Coordinates of C-alpha atoms and ligand atoms in Angstrom, one line a residue:
X1 CA -45.3 9.4 91.3
X2 CA -45.1 5.7 90.7
X3 CA -41.7 4.3 90.2
X4 CA -42.2 2.4 87.1
X5 CA -43.5 5.4 85.2
X6 CA -40.0 7.0 85.7
X7 CA -38.6 4.3 83.4
X8 CA -39.3 3.8 79.7
X9 CA -41.9 1.3 78.8
X10 CA -39.4 -1.2 77.3
X11 CA -37.3 -1.2 80.5
X12 CA -36.6 -4.8 81.4
X13 CA -37.6 -6.0 84.9
X14 CA -35.9 -9.2 86.0
X15 CA -34.4 -11.3 88.7
X16 CA -31.2 -13.3 88.8
X17 CA -29.7 -16.5 90.2
X18 CA -26.6 -18.7 89.4
X19 CA -26.3 -22.4 88.8
X20 CA -24.2 -23.5 91.8
X21 CA -26.2 -21.3 94.1
X22 CA -29.7 -22.7 93.3
X23 CA -29.6 -25.9 91.2
X24 CA -28.5 -28.6 93.5
X25 CA -28.5 -32.0 91.8
X26 CA -24.7 -31.9 91.9
X27 CA -24.3 -35.6 91.1
X28 CA -27.1 -36.1 88.6
X29 CA -27.4 -36.7 84.9
X30 CA -23.7 -36.8 84.2
X31 CA -22.7 -33.5 85.7
X32 CA -18.9 -33.3 86.4
X33 CA -17.2 -31.8 89.4
X34 CA -16.6 -28.0 89.6
X35 CA -14.1 -26.1 91.7
X36 CA -17.0 -25.1 94.0
X37 CA -17.8 -28.7 94.7
X38 CA -14.2 -29.3 95.7
X39 CA -13.9 -26.1 97.7
X40 CA -17.2 -26.4 99.6
X41 CA -16.3 -30.0 100.5
X42 CA -13.0 -28.9 101.9
X43 CA -13.4 -28.5 105.7
X44 CA -13.1 -24.9 106.8
X45 CA -13.7 -23.2 103.5
X46 CA -17.5 -22.6 103.7
X47 CA -19.3 -21.7 106.8
X48 CA -20.8 -24.7 108.6
X49 CA -19.5 -27.0 105.8
X50 CA -22.4 -26.0 103.6
X51 CA -22.3 -27.1 100.0
X52 CA -24.4 -26.6 96.9
X53 CA -25.3 -30.3 96.6
X54 CA -29.0 -29.6 97.1
X55 CA -29.2 -25.8 97.4
X56 CA -32.8 -24.7 96.4
X57 CA -33.1 -27.8 94.2
X58 CA -34.1 -25.6 91.3
X59 CA -33.0 -28.4 89.0
X60 CA -36.1 -30.4 90.1
X61 CA -38.3 -27.5 91.1
X62 CA -37.9 -25.1 88.2
X63 CA -41.5 -25.4 87.1
X64 CA -42.7 -24.3 90.5
X65 CA -40.3 -21.4 90.4
X66 CA -41.5 -20.3 86.9
X67 CA -45.0 -20.3 88.4
X68 CA -43.8 -17.9 91.1
X69 CA -42.1 -15.8 88.5
X70 CA -45.4 -15.6 86.6
X71 CA -47.1 -14.4 89.7
X72 CA -44.5 -11.6 89.9
X73 CA -45.2 -10.5 86.4
X74 CA -41.5 -11.0 85.8
X75 CA -40.2 -10.0 82.4
X76 CA -36.7 -11.7 82.4
X77 CA -34.9 -14.4 84.4
X78 CA -31.1 -14.3 84.5
X79 CA -29.7 -17.8 85.4
X80 CA -26.3 -19.4 84.7
X81 CA -25.4 -22.5 82.8
X82 CA -23.2 -25.0 84.7
X83 CA -20.2 -25.7 82.6
X84 CA -19.6 -29.1 84.2
X85 CA -23.1 -30.2 83.2
X86 CA -22.2 -29.7 79.5
X87 CA -18.6 -30.7 79.5
X88 CA -18.0 -32.9 82.7
X89 CA -14.3 -32.8 81.9
X90 CA -14.3 -29.2 80.9
X91 CA -13.8 -29.8 77.2
X92 CA -13.9 -32.5 74.6
X93 CA -16.8 -34.9 75.2
X94 CA -20.2 -33.2 75.6
X95 CA -22.6 -34.8 78.0
X96 CA -25.7 -35.5 76.0
X97 CA -28.0 -34.8 79.0
X98 CA -26.2 -31.5 79.7
X99 CA -28.6 -29.3 77.8
X100 CA -31.8 -31.2 78.6
X101 CA -32.3 -29.2 81.8
X102 CA -31.5 -25.8 80.2
X103 CA -33.7 -26.6 77.2
X104 CA -36.6 -27.4 79.6
X105 CA -35.9 -24.2 81.6
X106 CA -35.7 -22.0 78.6
X107 CA -38.9 -23.5 77.1
X108 CA -40.7 -23.1 80.4
X109 CA -39.7 -19.5 80.7
X110 CA -40.7 -18.7 77.1
X111 CA -44.1 -20.3 77.6
X112 CA -44.6 -18.1 80.7
X113 CA -43.7 -15.1 78.6
X114 CA -40.4 -14.6 80.5
X115 CA -37.2 -13.7 78.6
X116 CA -34.4 -16.2 79.4
X117 CA -31.0 -14.5 80.0
X118 CA -28.3 -17.0 80.5
X119 CA -24.8 -16.3 81.9
X120 CA -22.4 -18.8 80.6
X121 CA -19.9 -18.6 83.5
X122 CA -20.9 -17.9 87.0
X123 CA -17.8 -19.4 88.8
X124 CA -18.3 -23.1 88.5
X125 CA -15.1 -24.0 86.6
X126 CA -14.8 -27.8 85.8
X127 CA -12.3 -29.2 88.3
X128 CA -10.3 -30.9 85.5
X129 CA -9.5 -27.5 84.1
X130 CA -8.4 -26.2 87.4
X131 CA -6.2 -29.3 87.7
X132 CA -4.7 -28.3 84.4
X133 CA -3.9 -24.8 85.6
X134 CA -7.2 -23.0 86.0
X135 CA -7.8 -19.5 84.8
X136 CA -4.1 -18.6 85.2
X137 CA -3.5 -21.0 82.2
X138 CA -4.1 -19.5 78.8
X139 CA -5.7 -22.6 77.5
X140 CA -8.7 -22.2 79.9
X141 CA -9.7 -19.1 77.9
X142 CA -10.0 -21.3 74.7
X143 CA -11.8 -24.1 76.6
X144 CA -14.3 -21.5 77.8
X145 CA -14.9 -20.1 74.4
X146 CA -15.6 -23.6 73.0
X147 CA -18.0 -24.3 75.8
X148 CA -19.7 -20.9 75.3
X149 CA -20.1 -21.7 71.6
X150 CA -21.8 -25.0 72.5
X151 CA -24.3 -23.0 74.6
X152 CA -25.0 -20.6 71.7
X153 CA -25.5 -23.5 69.3
X154 CA -27.9 -25.3 71.7
X155 CA -30.0 -22.4 72.9
X156 CA -29.4 -19.6 70.4
X157 CA -32.6 -20.3 68.5
X158 CA -34.6 -19.3 71.6
X159 CA -32.3 -17.1 73.7
X160 CA -31.7 -13.5 72.5
X161 CA -29.7 -12.0 75.3
X162 CA -26.4 -13.6 76.5
X163 CA -24.0 -12.7 79.2
X164 CA -20.5 -14.2 79.0
X165 CA -18.9 -14.0 82.4
X166 CA -20.1 -13.0 85.9
X167 CA -17.8 -10.7 87.8
X168 CA -14.4 -11.9 86.5
X169 CA -13.0 -9.7 89.3
X170 CA -14.3 -12.2 91.9
X171 CA -13.2 -15.2 89.9
X172 CA -9.7 -13.9 89.7
X173 CA -9.2 -11.9 92.9
X174 CA -11.3 -13.8 95.4
X175 CA -10.3 -17.1 93.8
X176 CA -6.6 -16.7 93.1
X177 CA -5.4 -13.8 95.3
X178 CA -7.5 -13.6 98.4
X179 CA -8.4 -17.3 98.5
X180 CA -11.9 -16.8 100.0
X181 CA -13.5 -18.3 96.9
X182 CA -12.8 -21.5 94.9
X183 CA -10.1 -22.6 94.1
X184 CA -8.8 -20.8 97.2
X185 CA -5.3 -19.8 95.9
X186 CA -3.3 -16.8 97.2
X187 CA -0.8 -15.7 94.5
X188 CA -0.8 -12.3 92.9
X189 CA 1.0 -13.4 89.7
X190 CA -1.6 -16.1 89.1
X191 CA -4.4 -13.8 89.9
X192 CA -3.2 -11.3 87.3
X193 CA -2.8 -14.1 84.7
X194 CA -6.4 -15.2 85.6
X195 CA -7.7 -11.7 85.0
X196 CA -6.2 -11.6 81.5
X197 CA -7.4 -15.1 80.6
X198 CA -10.9 -14.3 81.8
X199 CA -10.9 -11.2 79.7
X200 CA -9.5 -13.2 76.7
X201 CA -12.1 -15.9 77.1
X202 CA -14.8 -13.3 77.1
X203 CA -13.4 -11.8 73.9
X204 CA -13.1 -15.2 72.2
X205 CA -16.7 -16.1 73.1
X206 CA -18.0 -12.8 71.7
X207 CA -16.0 -13.5 68.5
X208 CA -17.6 -17.0 68.3
X209 CA -21.0 -15.5 68.8
X210 CA -20.5 -13.0 66.0
X211 CA -19.0 -15.6 63.7
X212 CA -22.0 -17.9 64.2
X213 CA -24.4 -15.2 63.2
X214 CA -26.7 -15.8 66.2
X215 CA -29.6 -13.4 66.6
X216 CA -29.8 -11.2 69.7
X217 CA -27.3 -9.4 71.9
X218 CA -24.2 -10.4 73.9
X219 CA -22.6 -8.6 76.8
X220 CA -20.8 -9.3 80.0
X221 CA -21.4 -8.7 83.7
X222 CA -18.8 -6.8 85.8
X223 CA -18.9 -5.6 89.4
X224 CA -17.2 -2.3 88.7
X225 CA -17.0 0.2 91.5
X226 CA -16.1 3.8 92.0
X227 CA -15.3 5.0 95.5
X228 CA -16.3 8.2 97.2
X229 CA -13.5 10.4 98.4
X230 CA -13.5 11.0 102.1
X231 CA -12.8 14.7 101.7
X232 CA -12.6 17.2 98.8
X233 CA -8.8 17.4 99.1
X234 CA -7.1 16.7 95.7
X235 CA -5.2 13.8 97.4
X236 CA -8.4 12.1 98.4
X237 CA -10.0 12.8 95.0
X238 CA -7.0 11.2 93.4
X239 CA -7.2 8.3 95.9
X240 CA -10.8 7.7 94.9
X241 CA -9.9 7.7 91.2
X242 CA -7.1 5.1 91.9
X243 CA -9.5 2.9 93.8
X244 CA -11.3 2.2 90.5
X245 CA -8.2 0.8 88.8
X246 CA -8.3 -2.7 90.2
X247 CA -12.0 -3.6 90.5
X248 CA -13.0 -1.6 87.5
X249 CA -10.4 -0.5 84.9
X250 CA -8.5 -3.9 84.9
X251 CA -11.7 -5.4 83.5
X252 CA -13.7 -2.7 81.8
X253 CA -10.9 -0.8 80.1
X254 CA -9.6 -3.6 77.9
X255 CA -13.2 -4.4 76.9
X256 CA -13.7 -0.9 75.6
X257 CA -10.4 -0.6 73.8
X258 CA -8.6 1.4 76.5
X259 CA -6.1 -1.3 77.5
X260 CA -5.0 -2.1 81.0
X261 CA -4.4 0.7 83.6
X262 CA -0.6 1.2 83.8
X263 CA -0.9 3.0 87.1
X264 CA -2.2 -0.2 88.8
X265 CA 0.3 -2.6 87.2
X266 CA 3.2 -0.2 88.2
X267 CA 2.1 -0.5 91.8
X268 CA 3.2 -4.2 92.0
X269 CA 6.3 -5.9 90.7
X270 CA 4.5 -9.2 90.4
X271 CA 1.6 -7.7 88.4
X272 CA 2.7 -8.8 84.9
X273 CA 0.1 -9.5 82.3
X274 CA 0.9 -12.5 80.1
X275 CA -0.3 -10.7 77.1
X276 CA 0.3 -11.9 73.5
X277 CA 0.0 -10.0 70.2
X278 CA -3.6 -9.5 69.2
X279 CA -5.1 -10.2 72.6
X280 CA -6.3 -6.7 73.2
X281 CA -8.1 -6.8 69.8
X282 CA -9.9 -10.0 70.8
X283 CA -10.8 -8.7 74.2
X284 CA -12.3 -5.5 72.8
X285 CA -14.6 -7.3 70.4
X286 CA -17.8 -5.3 70.0
X287 CA -20.1 -5.6 73.0
X288 CA -23.9 -5.0 72.8
X289 CA -24.3 -4.1 76.5
X290 CA -22.6 -4.0 79.8
X291 CA -24.1 -5.8 82.9
X292 CA -23.4 -4.2 86.2
X293 CA -23.7 -6.0 89.6
X294 CA -24.0 -3.3 92.2
X295 CA -24.3 -3.6 96.0
X296 CA -22.5 -0.8 97.8
X297 CA -20.0 2.1 97.6
X298 CA -16.7 2.4 99.5
X299 CA -15.3 5.6 100.9
X300 CA -11.5 6.1 100.5
X301 CA -8.7 8.4 101.6
X302 CA -5.2 9.0 100.4
X303 CA -2.6 6.7 101.9
X304 CA 1.0 7.1 100.8
X305 CA 2.0 3.8 102.6
X306 CA -0.3 1.7 100.4
X307 CA 1.1 0.6 97.0
X308 CA -2.1 1.8 95.3
X309 CA -2.1 5.0 97.3
X310 CA -5.5 4.7 99.1
X311 CA -7.2 3.0 102.0
X312 CA -10.9 2.4 102.8
X313 CA -12.3 4.5 105.6
X314 CA -15.3 4.2 107.9
X315 CA -18.7 5.2 106.7
X316 CA -21.9 5.9 108.6
X317 CA -24.8 4.2 106.7
X318 CA -26.8 1.3 108.1
X319 CA -25.6 -2.0 106.8
X320 CA -27.1 -5.2 105.5
X321 CA -26.4 -8.7 106.8
X322 CA -23.2 -8.7 104.7
X323 CA -22.1 -5.6 106.6
X324 CA -22.3 -3.7 103.3
X325 CA -23.4 -0.1 103.8
X326 CA -26.6 0.9 102.1
X327 CA -25.5 3.5 99.5
X328 CA -28.1 4.1 96.8
X329 CA -26.4 7.4 96.0
X330 CA -23.3 5.4 95.2
X331 CA -25.3 3.5 92.5
X332 CA -26.5 6.8 91.0
X333 CA -22.9 8.1 91.0
X334 CA -21.5 4.9 89.5
X335 CA -24.1 4.7 86.7
X336 CA -23.3 8.3 85.8
X337 CA -19.5 7.5 85.8
X338 CA -20.0 4.4 83.7
X339 CA -22.2 6.2 81.2
X340 CA -19.4 8.8 80.7
X341 CA -16.5 6.3 80.8
X342 CA -18.1 4.0 78.2
X343 CA -19.5 6.8 76.0
X344 CA -23.1 5.8 76.6
X345 CA -22.9 2.1 76.3
X346 CA -26.3 0.3 77.0
X347 CA -26.2 -0.9 80.6
X348 CA -28.3 -3.4 82.6
X349 CA -28.1 -3.7 86.3
X350 CA -27.7 -7.5 86.3
X351 CA -27.7 -7.8 90.1
X352 CA -28.8 -5.7 93.0
X353 CA -30.3 -6.6 96.3
X354 CA -29.5 -7.3 99.9
X355 CA -29.2 -10.0 102.6
X356 CA -31.4 -9.1 105.6
X357 CA -32.3 -11.0 108.9
X358 CA -35.4 -12.5 107.4
X359 CA -37.7 -14.1 109.9
X360 CA -40.4 -16.6 108.9
X361 CA -43.7 -15.9 110.6
X362 CA -44.8 -18.3 113.3
X363 CA -47.4 -19.9 111.0
X364 CA -44.7 -20.3 108.3
X365 CA -46.5 -18.4 105.6
X366 CA -45.0 -14.8 105.6
X367 CA -41.7 -13.0 105.8
X368 CA -42.1 -9.3 106.6
X369 CA -38.9 -8.0 105.1
X370 CA -39.6 -4.3 105.1
X371 CA -35.9 -3.5 105.4
X372 CA -35.4 -5.2 102.0
X373 CA -38.3 -3.3 100.5
X374 CA -36.8 0.0 101.7
X375 CA -33.4 -1.0 100.2
X376 CA -34.9 -2.0 96.9
X377 CA -37.0 1.1 96.6
X378 CA -34.0 3.4 97.3
X379 CA -31.7 1.7 94.8
X380 CA -34.4 1.5 92.1
X381 CA -35.1 5.2 92.6
X382 CA -31.4 5.8 92.1
X383 CA -31.7 4.0 88.8
X384 CA -34.7 6.1 87.8
X385 CA -32.7 9.3 88.6
X386 CA -29.9 8.1 86.3
X387 CA -32.3 7.2 83.5
X388 CA -34.0 10.6 83.7
X389 CA -30.5 12.2 83.5
X390 CA -29.8 10.4 80.3
X391 CA -27.9 7.3 81.4
X392 CA -28.5 4.5 78.9
X393 CA -29.8 2.0 81.5
X394 CA -32.0 -0.6 79.9
X395 CA -33.0 -3.0 82.7
X396 CA -32.8 -4.1 86.3
X397 CA -32.3 -7.7 87.6
X398 CA -33.0 -8.1 91.3
X399 CA -30.6 -10.4 93.2
X400 CA -32.1 -12.7 94.0
X401 CA -35.2 -14.5 93.0
X402 CA -34.8 -16.9 95.8
X403 CA -32.5 -17.4 98.9
X404 CA -29.5 -19.5 97.9
X405 CA -26.0 -20.7 98.6
X406 CA -24.1 -17.5 99.3
X407 CA -20.6 -18.8 98.5
X408 CA -18.3 -18.9 101.5
X409 CA -21.2 -17.9 103.7
X410 CA -23.1 -21.0 102.8
X411 CA -26.9 -20.6 103.5
X412 CA -26.4 -18.1 106.3
X413 CA -27.2 -15.0 104.1
X414 CA -30.6 -14.7 102.5
X415 CA -30.9 -12.4 99.5
X416 CA -34.1 -13.7 98.0
X417 CA -37.5 -12.1 97.5
X418 CA -38.7 -15.7 97.9
X419 CA -37.8 -17.5 101.1
X420 CA -36.4 -21.0 100.8
X421 CA -36.9 -23.4 103.6
X422 CA -33.8 -25.5 103.3
X423 CA -35.3 -28.4 105.3
X424 CA -37.9 -29.2 102.7
X425 CA -37.3 -26.9 99.8
X426 CA -40.6 -25.0 100.4
X427 CA -40.8 -21.6 98.8
X428 CA -42.5 -18.7 100.7
X429 CA -42.8 -15.4 98.9
X430 CA -41.5 -12.6 101.1
X431 CA -43.2 -9.2 101.4
X432 CA -40.5 -7.9 99.0
X433 CA -41.9 -10.3 96.4
X434 CA -45.3 -8.6 96.5
X435 CA -43.6 -5.2 96.5
X436 CA -41.6 -6.1 93.3
X437 CA -44.8 -7.5 91.8
X438 CA -46.6 -4.2 92.4
X439 CA -43.7 -2.2 91.1
X440 CA -43.5 -4.2 87.9
X441 CA -47.3 -3.7 87.5
X442 CA -46.9 0.1 87.8
X443 CA -48.7 0.1 91.2
X444 CA -45.9 1.4 93.4
Ligands
LIG1 C1 -22.3 -11.3 93.7 C2 -22.4 -12.6 93.0 C3 -23.7 -13.4 93.3 C4 -24.2 -13.2 94.7 C5 -24.1 -11.7 95.1 C6 -24.6 -11.5 96.5 O1 -21.0 -11.0 93.8 O2 -22.3 -12.5 91.6 O3 -23.5 -14.7 92.9 O4 -23.5 -14.0 95.5 O5 -22.8 -11.2 94.9

């Protein structure tokens, strides 16, 4: 049976990218500096010292990319807006050229019959706001909401699907606790404050969207996860449930009116949320949909020595270039869990895909990435199973349209269905591009 026929006709087929990962043009047209510019220019932070200065140069080559999207029969393109292009100093004075690029991109997509789906924040915080305290500072939430409102005002007449934040877990935890992402801090108290202020910023932006009466829908993108218990013992089952507290409940639960998970906060003395009266009401402002970025599932066992009561254990599946196990059943399980936990909220998979050891053919025209095709087929089948069981899944965005700057890994991990030759910016559709084209056309 062909895959597409297992989804409703109005299911949305898209691809995704993010500003710092693809745009380049870091110093053009009045763009300010973001924490990722600073971080990637700091020796030792990003593999090989790679930066997003040029990236895929989508800033200059977006027309060519739209042509490739047309060839795919793509229905939607998820991209992100670079905050420092709009407000080089984070807030206050708007850069008049800031929206020129996004206006042209949105118009080009619409002309090609492709729905533009902007994310307002995919990790490129203006450096000035980091210098003033970053996400651990409450004020950043208000600066973000002002910036998001400027986006709604500028593009809201043509955009009808908005995403506020991308993976606030990564912004807060990789950025302020683990230090592997910009701004590279390692402080639990500040990471917890960052979580709350990201959630608050999201809520304030949703309120501004509702107040402004813009047409269309608004949601957010989380990388929620539920782990698999290693055995069926009650201790391991409880461990798996606890494993969802940090990556999932700390973000999702306040959004859907369930507050923060006490069990997680009680595990750490320095996990104190700087909450003020009324914050939870703002954060739980009505959402139209939930975006899910999903790559893999962890397997966990009970561990009384860990403050959160669990540890990750070994798994058997083949892995991708990220060393992430290939677990399509995990996506199926997680979608089912999300559907129940959110009482049937509309869900979009806003990212899914894999890094594989892509090899350009000797004549430079093909990439035979059949490992990626097998990955995509299995994860999309898992989505189809969930849809057929009644999960309210509305669309799927493949990560990524094109190879790009993979954060701390620089350009060493390729996620695209289009190969990017970083020497000259040349685009080469991989076999997975033709697979996705056929799938969208109902021919797979
Ligand atoms: C997600 C990010 C995205 C990309 C993929 C591989 O966590 O949102 O930008 O890097 O991982």
